[in-house]
Amino acid sequence: MFDARQVRRDFPILERRVHGDRPLVYLDNAATSQKPRAVIQTLVDYYETTNANIHRGIHELAEEATARYEEARGKVARFIGAREPREIVFVRNTTEAINLVARTWGQAHLRPGDEIVVTEAEHHSNLIPWQLIARQTGAVIRAIPITDEGTLDLEAARRMIGPRTRLVALAHMSNVLGTIHPVAEIGRLAHAAGARLLVDGAQSVPHLPVNVVALDCDFLAFSGHKMCGPTGVGVLYAKSELLESLEPFLGGGGMIREVWIDRATWADIPERFEAGTPNIADVIALGTAVDYLTNLGMENIRAHEEELTRYALDVLGEIADVRLFGPRDVRQRGGVVSFYVGDVHPHDVSTVVDRDGVAIRAGHHCCQPLMRRLGVPATARASFYLYNVPEEIDTLARALQRVKEIFGGVGVG
Ligand code: C6P
């Protein structure tokens, strides 16, 4: 039985108080998640017992460190259903993973007039790398519109994805609307048009069971720090035949086979894409995070977050002057709830609720085109994870009542 109250005990930071004696109510999980003791302990153990560079030394520590690093690759591969560990490239974060694809695959395949299809809801990390490569190659970016309900306009997607499309790149789950996009269906449209599918899994991999074979995605990018792992480690999954066909992104040690002064040959995948000393300790700790999530069960985590989201939509939806964004059907969305309180700027909302110990995020969430579509400069956003409980949503709701009291004259009350 999944028990969030039990889960909370694994996260030391949840015991801390803020602003004097307020219990921390951490509802900023879409920005980064907290880390369980097992992950923190893995980092300490690694540095206390095993620290060495990998794939280089032939002493015992180096061999152990290499084995643990490669073991983590295997864990991540199993976690997302990859066919083989060599389809997993360790990078710093989702952003770097997408840039890697743009600079390697994009450089090799995009020609003037080719189309890269994204959505209006993309995070800048899945937009700017395509803008940069489009500028270099003459490719064109098109965006699938978002409906007023906060879902993808599938009719428009069907019209837009066609013979000129080379790539469809979209988030699996929106970090603003919480919408879970039908990526498998979009992938079928992309593949039927002869295009590739890149899925930005930054918000989905930590929260839903994700299987790359079922999605049939060509690329999947995600970050360790949003899934109970450390910062500084992320993942690019790519089908092995695709990875094998690509030139390196960064050059240096670890990614070569043979080097002369004026030329070199490349190592096999995935090492070809991991130039220089990688983030060894954090990769190993990401392996622990994957074990932790797997033991709890991604289906259970998803079910728990669905319940929290339903509760949040009910409770926040009852407060007069609170405008909620994104679909109302919790099966279509994850635990990210964006809202606006009257005309109060989201930064003010965030500052007031913070005084009550509630950590939420306010801003454009790196989604400026989506903000324009929604007609707001920013939103306030509460985002949940496996350790959150309904009482924390009650605390947020009470804090929002205080926002209304304080800003009574500003379009609320
Ligand atoms: N969104 C948020 O608060 P990085 O920073 O590379 O780990 O992840 C980038 C990223 C890419 N795609 C999506 C859908 C994301 O949500 C994020 C990160 C955080 O919403 C920080 S802006």
Coordinates of C-alpha atoms and ligand atoms in Angstrom, one line a residue:
M1 CA 0.0 0.0 0.0
F2 CA 1.4 3.4 -1.0
D3 CA 1.4 5.7 2.0
A4 CA 2.5 9.3 1.5
R5 CA 2.8 9.8 5.2
Q6 CA 5.3 6.9 5.4
V7 CA 7.1 8.2 2.3
R8 CA 7.6 11.7 3.9
R9 CA 9.8 10.1 6.6
D10 CA 12.4 9.3 3.9
F11 CA 12.9 13.0 3.1
P12 CA 14.8 14.8 5.8
I13 CA 14.2 18.3 4.4
L14 CA 10.4 17.9 5.0
E15 CA 11.1 18.1 8.8
R16 CA 12.5 21.6 8.5
R17 CA 10.6 24.7 9.5
V18 CA 10.7 28.0 7.6
H19 CA 10.0 31.6 8.7
G20 CA 10.5 30.7 12.3
D21 CA 8.3 27.9 13.2
R22 CA 6.2 27.2 10.0
P23 CA 6.3 23.6 8.8
L24 CA 7.6 23.5 5.2
V25 CA 4.9 22.9 2.7
Y26 CA 6.9 22.1 -0.4
L27 CA 4.7 22.5 -3.5
D28 CA 7.4 23.4 -6.0
N29 CA 8.2 20.0 -7.2
A30 CA 8.0 20.8 -10.9
A31 CA 11.0 23.1 -10.4
T32 CA 12.9 20.4 -8.5
S33 CA 12.0 17.6 -6.2
Q34 CA 13.4 16.9 -2.7
K35 CA 15.8 14.0 -2.2
P36 CA 15.2 10.9 -0.1
R37 CA 17.8 9.9 2.5
A38 CA 18.9 6.9 0.3
V39 CA 20.0 9.3 -2.5
I40 CA 21.8 11.6 -0.1
Q41 CA 23.5 8.7 1.5
T42 CA 24.6 7.3 -1.9
L43 CA 26.5 10.5 -2.5
V44 CA 28.2 10.4 0.9
D45 CA 29.1 6.7 0.6
Y46 CA 30.4 7.1 -2.9
Y47 CA 32.8 9.9 -1.9
E48 CA 33.8 8.1 1.3
T49 CA 34.5 4.7 -0.2
T50 CA 34.7 4.6 -4.0
N51 CA 35.6 8.0 -5.5
A52 CA 37.8 7.6 -8.7
N53 CA 37.6 8.5 -12.3
I54 CA 35.9 6.0 -14.6
H55 CA 36.7 4.2 -17.8
R56 CA 40.3 5.1 -17.3
G57 CA 42.2 3.6 -14.3
I58 CA 42.7 -0.1 -13.8
H59 CA 42.9 0.1 -10.0
E60 CA 40.3 -1.3 -7.7
L61 CA 38.5 2.0 -7.0
A62 CA 38.4 3.0 -10.6
E63 CA 36.9 -0.4 -11.5
E64 CA 34.3 -0.2 -8.8
A65 CA 33.4 3.4 -9.7
T66 CA 33.0 2.4 -13.4
A67 CA 30.9 -0.6 -12.5
R68 CA 28.6 1.5 -10.3
Y69 CA 28.3 4.2 -13.0
E70 CA 27.4 1.6 -15.7
E71 CA 25.0 -0.1 -13.2
A72 CA 23.1 3.2 -13.0
R73 CA 22.9 3.3 -16.7
G74 CA 21.2 -0.1 -16.7
K75 CA 18.8 1.0 -14.0
V76 CA 17.8 4.1 -16.0
A77 CA 17.4 2.0 -19.1
R78 CA 15.0 -0.5 -17.3
F79 CA 13.1 2.4 -15.7
I80 CA 12.0 3.8 -19.1
G81 CA 11.9 0.5 -20.9
A82 CA 14.8 1.1 -23.2
R83 CA 15.9 -1.9 -25.2
E84 CA 19.6 -1.6 -24.1
P85 CA 21.7 0.5 -21.7
R86 CA 23.7 2.0 -24.5
E87 CA 20.6 3.9 -25.5
I88 CA 21.1 6.0 -22.4
V89 CA 23.4 9.1 -22.5
F90 CA 24.1 10.9 -19.3
V91 CA 24.1 14.7 -19.7
R92 CA 23.5 17.5 -17.2
N93 CA 19.8 18.0 -17.6
T94 CA 16.8 18.0 -20.0
T95 CA 18.1 21.2 -21.5
E96 CA 21.5 19.7 -22.4
A97 CA 19.8 16.6 -23.8
I98 CA 17.7 18.6 -26.2
N99 CA 20.6 20.8 -27.3
L100 CA 22.6 17.6 -28.0
V101 CA 19.9 16.4 -30.3
A102 CA 19.6 19.8 -32.0
R103 CA 23.3 20.1 -32.5
T104 CA 23.9 16.6 -33.8
W105 CA 20.7 15.2 -35.4
G106 CA 19.5 18.7 -36.3
Q107 CA 22.7 19.7 -37.9
A108 CA 22.9 16.6 -40.0
H109 CA 19.3 16.4 -41.1
L110 CA 17.7 19.8 -41.3
R111 CA 17.6 21.7 -44.6
P112 CA 16.1 25.0 -45.7
G113 CA 12.3 24.8 -45.6
D114 CA 12.2 21.7 -43.4
E115 CA 9.8 22.0 -40.5
I116 CA 10.3 21.4 -36.8
V117 CA 6.9 21.1 -35.2
V118 CA 6.6 22.0 -31.5
T119 CA 3.6 23.2 -29.4
E120 CA 2.5 26.5 -28.1
A121 CA 3.1 25.2 -24.6
E122 CA 6.8 24.3 -24.8
H123 CA 9.3 25.1 -22.2
H124 CA 12.1 27.4 -23.6
S125 CA 14.4 24.4 -23.3
N126 CA 12.4 22.7 -26.1
L127 CA 12.2 25.9 -28.2
I128 CA 15.5 27.8 -28.1
P129 CA 17.7 24.8 -29.2
W130 CA 15.4 24.5 -32.3
Q131 CA 15.5 28.2 -33.0
L132 CA 19.3 28.2 -32.9
I133 CA 19.6 25.2 -35.3
A134 CA 16.8 26.6 -37.5
R135 CA 18.8 29.8 -37.9
Q136 CA 21.8 27.8 -39.0
T137 CA 20.0 25.4 -41.3
G138 CA 17.1 27.4 -42.7
A139 CA 14.6 25.1 -41.1
V140 CA 11.3 26.6 -39.9
I141 CA 9.5 26.2 -36.6
R142 CA 5.7 25.6 -36.4
A143 CA 3.7 25.3 -33.2
I144 CA 0.6 23.2 -32.6
P145 CA -2.0 25.5 -30.9
I146 CA -3.3 24.9 -27.4
T147 CA -7.1 24.9 -27.0
D148 CA -8.9 27.0 -24.4
E149 CA -9.1 23.8 -22.2
G150 CA -5.3 23.7 -22.2
T151 CA -5.1 20.6 -24.4
L152 CA -3.4 20.1 -27.8
D153 CA -5.5 21.0 -30.8
L154 CA -5.2 17.6 -32.5
E155 CA -7.0 18.7 -35.6
A156 CA -4.4 21.4 -36.1
A157 CA -1.7 18.8 -35.4
R158 CA -3.0 16.5 -38.1
R159 CA -3.0 19.4 -40.6
M160 CA 0.4 20.7 -39.5
I161 CA 2.4 17.4 -39.5
G162 CA 3.1 16.6 -43.1
P163 CA 5.7 16.0 -45.8
R164 CA 7.9 19.0 -44.8
T165 CA 8.0 17.9 -41.1
R166 CA 11.4 16.5 -40.1
L167 CA 10.9 16.5 -36.3
V168 CA 8.0 16.8 -33.9
A169 CA 9.4 17.9 -30.5
L170 CA 6.9 18.2 -27.6
A171 CA 6.7 18.0 -23.8
H172 CA 4.9 14.8 -22.5
M173 CA 3.5 16.9 -19.6
S174 CA 3.2 20.7 -19.5
N175 CA 5.0 22.4 -16.6
V176 CA 2.4 25.1 -16.6
L177 CA -1.0 23.4 -17.5
G178 CA -0.2 20.0 -16.2
T179 CA -1.7 18.6 -19.4
I180 CA -0.5 15.1 -20.4
H181 CA -0.2 15.3 -24.2
P182 CA -1.0 12.3 -26.4
V183 CA 2.6 11.8 -27.4
A184 CA 2.1 8.3 -28.8
E185 CA -0.6 9.5 -31.1
I186 CA 1.5 12.5 -32.2
G187 CA 4.4 10.1 -32.7
R188 CA 2.3 8.0 -35.1
L189 CA 1.5 11.2 -37.1
A190 CA 5.2 12.1 -37.1
H191 CA 6.4 8.7 -38.2
A192 CA 3.7 8.4 -40.9
A193 CA 5.1 11.7 -42.3
G194 CA 8.7 10.3 -42.1
A195 CA 9.6 12.6 -39.2
R196 CA 11.2 11.9 -35.9
L197 CA 9.6 12.3 -32.4
L198 CA 11.4 14.0 -29.5
V199 CA 9.6 13.8 -26.2
D200 CA 10.6 16.3 -23.4
G201 CA 10.0 14.1 -20.4
A202 CA 11.2 16.6 -17.8
Q203 CA 7.7 16.6 -16.1
S204 CA 6.4 13.1 -17.1
V205 CA 9.3 10.7 -16.3
P206 CA 9.3 11.6 -12.5
H207 CA 5.5 11.2 -12.2
L208 CA 4.1 8.7 -14.6
P209 CA 5.1 5.2 -15.9
V210 CA 6.9 6.1 -19.1
N211 CA 7.9 3.4 -21.6
V212 CA 9.9 4.5 -24.6
V213 CA 9.0 1.4 -26.7
A214 CA 5.2 2.0 -26.0
L215 CA 5.6 5.6 -26.9
D216 CA 7.8 4.8 -29.8
C217 CA 9.7 8.0 -29.3
D218 CA 13.1 8.5 -31.1
F219 CA 14.4 10.7 -28.4
L220 CA 13.4 11.3 -24.7
A221 CA 15.0 13.9 -22.5
F222 CA 14.7 14.2 -18.7
S223 CA 16.4 15.6 -15.6
G224 CA 17.5 13.6 -12.5
H225 CA 16.7 16.5 -10.1
K226 CA 13.0 16.4 -10.7
M227 CA 12.8 12.7 -9.9
C228 CA 14.4 12.5 -6.4
G229 CA 17.9 12.5 -7.9
P230 CA 20.7 15.1 -7.6
T231 CA 21.0 18.2 -9.7
G232 CA 23.6 18.1 -12.5
V233 CA 22.6 14.8 -14.1
G234 CA 20.1 14.3 -16.8
V235 CA 19.4 11.7 -19.5
L236 CA 19.0 11.6 -23.2
Y237 CA 17.5 8.3 -24.4
A238 CA 17.7 7.7 -28.2
K239 CA 17.1 4.6 -30.3
S240 CA 20.5 2.9 -30.7
E241 CA 20.5 3.0 -34.5
L242 CA 19.9 6.8 -34.4
L243 CA 22.6 7.4 -31.8
E244 CA 25.0 5.3 -33.8
S245 CA 24.4 7.5 -36.9
L246 CA 25.3 10.7 -35.1
E247 CA 28.5 12.7 -34.9
P248 CA 29.6 13.8 -31.4
F249 CA 28.3 16.8 -29.6
L250 CA 31.3 17.7 -27.5
G251 CA 34.9 16.5 -28.2
G252 CA 37.6 15.5 -25.7
G253 CA 38.6 12.6 -23.5
G254 CA 36.5 9.5 -23.2
M255 CA 34.6 9.9 -26.5
I256 CA 37.4 8.8 -28.9
R257 CA 38.7 5.5 -30.3
E258 CA 42.0 6.7 -31.9
V259 CA 43.5 10.2 -32.1
W260 CA 46.1 11.7 -34.4
I261 CA 47.1 15.4 -34.4
D262 CA 44.6 16.3 -37.2
R263 CA 41.9 13.7 -36.9
A264 CA 40.2 11.1 -34.7
T265 CA 37.8 8.2 -34.7
W266 CA 34.9 8.0 -32.3
A267 CA 34.1 5.6 -29.5
D268 CA 31.0 3.5 -29.6
I269 CA 27.8 4.8 -28.2
P270 CA 27.0 6.0 -25.5
E271 CA 30.6 7.0 -24.7
R272 CA 30.8 9.0 -27.9
F273 CA 28.4 11.5 -26.3
E274 CA 30.0 11.6 -22.8
A275 CA 33.1 13.7 -23.4
G276 CA 35.3 14.5 -20.4
T277 CA 34.9 13.2 -16.8
P278 CA 31.2 12.8 -16.2
N279 CA 29.2 13.5 -13.2
I280 CA 30.0 10.1 -11.6
A281 CA 28.6 10.5 -8.1
D282 CA 25.4 12.1 -9.2
V283 CA 24.8 9.5 -11.9
I284 CA 25.2 6.7 -9.3
A285 CA 22.8 8.6 -7.0
L286 CA 20.3 8.9 -9.8
G287 CA 20.5 5.1 -10.0
T288 CA 19.4 5.1 -6.3
A289 CA 16.6 7.5 -7.0
V290 CA 15.4 5.2 -9.8
D291 CA 15.5 2.2 -7.3
Y292 CA 13.5 4.3 -4.8
L293 CA 10.8 5.2 -7.3
T294 CA 10.6 1.7 -8.7
N295 CA 10.2 0.2 -5.2
L296 CA 7.3 2.5 -4.5
G297 CA 5.8 1.8 -8.0
M298 CA 5.3 4.5 -10.6
E299 CA 1.6 3.5 -11.0
N300 CA 1.1 4.1 -7.2
I301 CA 2.9 7.5 -7.5
R302 CA 0.7 8.5 -10.4
A303 CA -2.5 7.4 -8.6
H304 CA -1.5 9.4 -5.5
E305 CA -0.8 12.5 -7.5
E306 CA -4.1 12.1 -9.4
E307 CA -5.9 12.1 -6.0
L308 CA -4.0 15.2 -4.9
T309 CA -4.7 17.0 -8.1
R310 CA -8.4 16.2 -7.9
Y311 CA -8.4 17.5 -4.4
A312 CA -6.5 20.7 -5.3
L313 CA -8.7 21.5 -8.2
D314 CA -11.8 21.1 -6.0
V315 CA -10.4 23.1 -3.0
L316 CA -8.8 25.9 -5.0
G317 CA -11.7 26.0 -7.5
E318 CA -14.1 26.8 -4.6
I319 CA -12.2 30.0 -3.7
A320 CA -13.9 32.9 -5.4
D321 CA -11.5 34.9 -7.6
V322 CA -9.1 32.0 -8.1
R323 CA -8.8 31.2 -11.8
L324 CA -7.4 27.7 -12.6
F325 CA -5.6 26.8 -15.8
G326 CA -5.4 23.5 -17.6
P327 CA -7.8 20.6 -18.1
R328 CA -10.3 19.7 -15.3
D329 CA -10.2 16.0 -16.0
V330 CA -7.4 14.6 -13.8
R331 CA -6.8 11.7 -16.1
Q332 CA -5.6 14.2 -18.7
R333 CA -3.2 16.0 -16.4
G334 CA -0.5 15.6 -13.8
G335 CA 0.0 17.3 -10.5
V336 CA 0.9 20.8 -11.7
V337 CA -1.8 23.4 -11.0
S338 CA -1.3 27.0 -12.3
F339 CA -3.7 29.7 -11.0
Y340 CA -4.3 33.4 -10.8
V341 CA -5.9 35.1 -7.8
G342 CA -8.0 38.1 -8.8
D343 CA -5.6 40.6 -10.4
V344 CA -2.9 40.0 -7.9
H345 CA 0.5 39.5 -9.5
P346 CA 1.6 35.9 -9.0
H347 CA 4.9 37.1 -7.5
D348 CA 2.9 38.8 -4.7
V349 CA 0.8 35.6 -4.2
S350 CA 4.0 33.5 -3.9
T351 CA 5.5 36.0 -1.4
V352 CA 2.4 36.0 0.8
V353 CA 2.0 32.2 0.9
D354 CA 5.7 31.8 1.5
R355 CA 5.2 33.6 4.9
D356 CA 2.9 30.7 5.8
G357 CA 5.6 28.2 4.9
V358 CA 4.1 27.3 1.5
A359 CA 6.7 27.1 -1.3
I360 CA 5.1 27.5 -4.8
R361 CA 6.5 29.0 -7.9
A362 CA 5.4 32.2 -9.7
G363 CA 6.5 33.5 -13.1
H364 CA 6.4 32.6 -16.7
H365 CA 7.9 29.2 -15.9
C366 CA 10.2 29.5 -19.0
C367 CA 7.0 29.3 -21.2
Q368 CA 6.6 32.9 -22.5
P369 CA 4.7 31.9 -25.7
L370 CA 2.2 30.0 -23.6
M371 CA 1.8 33.0 -21.2
R372 CA 0.9 35.0 -24.3
R373 CA -1.6 32.4 -25.3
L374 CA -3.2 32.4 -21.8
G375 CA -3.2 36.2 -21.8
V376 CA -1.3 36.5 -18.5
P377 CA 2.2 37.8 -17.7
A378 CA 2.8 34.9 -15.3
T379 CA 1.0 32.3 -13.2
A380 CA 1.3 31.1 -9.6
R381 CA 1.9 27.3 -9.7
A382 CA 1.6 24.6 -7.1
S383 CA 3.1 21.2 -8.1
F384 CA 2.9 18.0 -6.2
Y385 CA 4.9 14.9 -5.7
L386 CA 4.8 11.5 -3.9
Y387 CA 5.3 13.0 -0.4
N388 CA 2.6 15.6 -0.5
V389 CA -0.6 15.2 1.5
P390 CA -4.1 16.8 1.2
E391 CA -3.5 18.9 4.3
E392 CA -0.8 20.8 2.6
I393 CA -3.3 21.8 -0.1
D394 CA -5.6 23.0 2.7
T395 CA -2.7 25.1 4.0
L396 CA -2.2 26.6 0.6
A397 CA -6.0 27.4 0.3
R398 CA -5.9 29.1 3.7
A399 CA -2.8 31.1 2.6
L400 CA -4.7 32.2 -0.6
Q401 CA -7.5 33.5 1.6
R402 CA -4.9 35.6 3.3
V403 CA -3.7 36.9 -0.1
K404 CA -7.3 37.9 -0.7
E405 CA -7.5 39.7 2.6
I406 CA -4.3 41.6 2.0
F407 CA -5.0 42.5 -1.6
G408 CA -8.8 43.0 -1.1
G409 CA -8.8 46.0 -3.4
V410 CA -6.9 44.5 -6.3
G411 CA -9.7 42.7 -8.2
V412 CA -10.5 40.3 -5.4
G413 CA -13.2 40.0 -2.8
Ligands
C6P1 N1 11.1 23.3 -15.7 C1 9.9 24.5 -13.9 O1 9.9 25.0 -12.8 P1 16.2 21.5 -16.8 O2 16.3 22.9 -16.2 O3 17.1 21.3 -17.9 O4 16.4 20.4 -15.7 O5 14.7 21.2 -17.2 C2 14.2 22.1 -18.2 C3 12.8 21.7 -18.5 C4 12.4 21.2 -19.8 N2 11.2 20.9 -20.0 C5 10.2 21.0 -19.1 C6 8.8 20.6 -19.5 C7 10.4 21.6 -17.9 O6 9.5 21.7 -17.0 C8 11.8 21.9 -17.6 C9 12.1 22.6 -16.2 C10 11.2 23.9 -14.3 O7 8.9 24.3 -14.6 C11 12.4 24.9 -14.3 S1 12.1 26.2 -15.4

